[in-house]
């Protein structure tokens, strides 16, 4: 499958590792100019170096998606460098260790909601302000199979991802007549650094999926590129499952 994003300016938050990095690689291979952000300077430097070595034009920004001042400066730096924003992938996310609901501390709840929900909120606001000036754009939010399904002992994460689905759908309607398409992708379990840090036995995660295997970062990136491309030109406010059939069970 060959997508063409030649000279499109693509922003991906939390792109130094995991699914965000896979998206960055995929968009770079399709000709995009990239702005990637992360809160880890070391991982960001490595990701930028690797992408540039592959021939991509990349602006790397140390940036916290849950901080409004950071998000404003991210957008200012993006516009200063590339002049416009064609596609935004709001990917930055985090999770708490699995634990019973009554044990979850307030600070843990606040942290997950700040990154996974408020971060998407703030980034979408900044992105849409820029897209309105240009006359359009495409946004893909990183939701989850747990935007529609439950997961044991993961209440903060599941709550945040249900909210991202609702946010995606309602804001998509608000801008549907202004050529800003907003969709979300709902991946199943993929063995990224986040997941490996939280789950000891990865084989248990496969059992969630009808296909009885984990997804790959590349399979998620393919779905993101579909939603960002004109192959999905009649889709807005949609939630695309890339979850090995989890949602269908
Ligand atoms: N891996 C999965 O199975 C899976 C499934 C469904 C959804 N997701 C979602 O995909 C997204 C990426 O997850 P992943 O598994 O690749 O995680 P990851 O931890 O492997 O990578 C996420 C990256 O985001 C960065 N980051 C964290 N907080 C940030 C912030 N506030 N601002 C900017 N960058 C930040 C991290 O430093 C890291 O480099 C998340 O939104 C996650 O909820 C993952």
Coordinates of N, CA and C and ligand atoms in Angstrom, one line a residue, residues 13-20 37-40 43 63-66 90-94 115-116 142-145 157 161 186-195, ligand 1:
X13 N 2.4 14.1 17.9 CA 2.8 14.3 19.3 C 3.2 12.9 20.0
X14 N 4.2 13.0 20.9 CA 4.6 11.8 21.6 C 5.2 10.8 20.6
X15 N 6.1 11.3 19.7 CA 6.5 10.5 18.5 C 7.9 10.0 18.6
X16 N 8.5 10.0 19.8 CA 9.9 9.5 20.0 C 9.9 8.0 20.1
X17 N 8.8 7.4 20.4 CA 8.8 6.0 20.6 C 7.4 5.4 20.2
X18 N 7.3 4.1 20.2 CA 6.0 3.4 20.1 C 5.2 3.7 18.9
X19 N 3.9 3.9 19.0 CA 3.1 4.0 17.9 C 3.3 5.4 17.2
X20 N 3.6 6.4 18.0 CA 3.9 7.7 17.3 C 5.1 7.7 16.4
X37 N 7.0 15.6 18.5 CA 7.2 16.2 19.8 C 7.4 15.0 20.8
X38 N 8.0 15.3 21.9 CA 8.1 14.3 23.0 C 8.5 15.0 24.3
X39 N 8.3 14.4 25.4 CA 8.8 14.9 26.7 C 10.2 14.3 27.0
X40 N 10.7 13.4 26.3 CA 12.0 12.8 26.5 C 13.0 13.3 25.5
X43 N 15.2 10.5 23.8 CA 14.5 9.7 22.8 C 14.2 10.5 21.6
X63 N 8.4 18.9 24.1 CA 7.1 19.6 24.3 C 6.2 18.7 25.0
X64 N 5.5 19.2 26.0 CA 4.5 18.5 26.8 C 3.1 18.8 26.3
X65 N 2.5 17.8 25.7 CA 1.2 18.0 25.1 C 0.1 18.4 26.1
X66 N 0.3 18.2 27.4 CA -0.7 18.5 28.4 C -0.5 19.9 29.0
X90 N -2.7 13.3 17.1 CA -2.6 13.5 18.6 C -2.4 12.2 19.3
X91 N -1.1 11.8 19.4 CA -0.8 10.5 19.8 C -0.3 10.4 21.3
X92 N 0.3 11.4 21.8 CA 0.9 11.4 23.1 C -0.1 10.8 24.1
X93 N 0.4 9.8 24.9 CA -0.5 9.2 25.9 C 0.3 8.5 26.9
X94 N -0.4 8.2 28.0 CA 0.3 7.5 29.1 C -0.8 6.6 29.8
X115 N -2.7 14.1 30.3 CA -2.0 13.8 29.0 C -3.0 13.3 28.0
X116 N -3.8 12.3 28.4 CA -4.6 11.6 27.4 C -5.8 12.3 26.9
X142 N -5.4 9.6 18.7 CA -5.1 8.2 19.1 C -6.0 7.8 20.3
X143 N -7.1 7.1 19.9 CA -8.0 6.6 21.0 C -7.5 5.2 21.3
X144 N -8.4 4.2 21.4 CA -8.0 2.9 21.8 C -9.2 1.9 21.7
X145 N -8.8 0.7 21.6 CA -9.9 -0.3 21.7 C -10.7 -0.1 23.0
X157 N -7.2 5.0 32.5 CA -6.9 4.9 31.1 C -8.1 4.8 30.3
X161 N -9.8 7.3 27.5 CA -9.9 6.9 26.1 C -11.4 7.0 25.6
X186 N -8.6 3.4 16.9 CA -8.7 2.6 18.1 C -7.9 1.3 18.1
X187 N -6.6 1.4 18.4 CA -5.8 0.2 18.3 C -6.1 -0.8 19.4
X188 N -5.9 -2.0 19.1 CA -5.8 -3.1 20.1 C -4.4 -3.1 20.7
X189 N -4.0 -4.2 21.3 CA -2.7 -4.2 22.1 C -1.5 -4.4 21.1
X190 N -0.6 -3.5 21.3 CA 0.7 -3.5 20.5 C 1.8 -3.4 21.5
X191 N 2.9 -4.2 21.3 CA 4.0 -4.3 22.3 C 4.9 -3.1 22.1
X192 N 4.5 -1.9 22.6 CA 5.3 -0.7 22.6 C 6.0 -0.6 24.0
X193 N 6.9 0.4 24.1 CA 7.5 0.5 25.4 C 6.5 0.8 26.6
X194 N 5.4 1.5 26.3 CA 4.4 1.7 27.3 C 3.8 0.4 27.8
X195 N 3.4 -0.4 26.8 CA 2.7 -1.7 27.2 C 3.7 -2.7 27.8
Ligands
LIG1 N1 0.5 0.3 22.6 C1 -0.8 0.0 22.6 O1 -1.2 -1.2 22.7 C2 -1.9 1.0 22.5 C3 -3.2 0.6 22.2 C4 -4.2 1.6 22.1 C5 -3.8 2.9 22.2 N2 -2.5 3.3 22.4 C6 -2.3 4.7 22.5 O2 -1.3 5.1 21.6 C7 -0.5 6.2 22.1 C8 1.0 5.9 22.1 O3 1.1 4.8 23.0 P1 2.4 3.9 22.9 O4 2.0 2.6 23.4 O5 3.2 4.1 21.7 O6 3.2 4.6 24.2 P2 4.8 4.8 24.4 O7 5.0 5.2 25.8 O8 5.5 3.6 23.9 O9 5.2 6.1 23.5 C9 4.5 7.3 23.8 C10 5.5 8.4 23.7 O10 4.8 9.6 24.1 C11 5.6 10.4 24.9 N3 4.8 11.2 25.8 C12 4.3 10.8 27.0 N4 3.6 11.8 27.6 C13 3.8 12.9 26.7 C14 3.4 14.3 26.8 N5 2.7 14.7 27.8 N6 3.7 15.1 25.8 C15 4.4 14.6 24.7 N7 4.9 13.3 24.6 C16 4.5 12.5 25.6 C17 6.5 9.4 25.6 O11 7.7 10.0 26.1 C18 6.7 8.3 24.5 O12 7.9 8.6 23.8 C19 -1.1 6.5 23.4 O13 -2.1 7.5 23.3 C20 -1.8 5.2 23.8 O14 -2.8 5.4 24.8 C21 -1.6 2.4 22.6

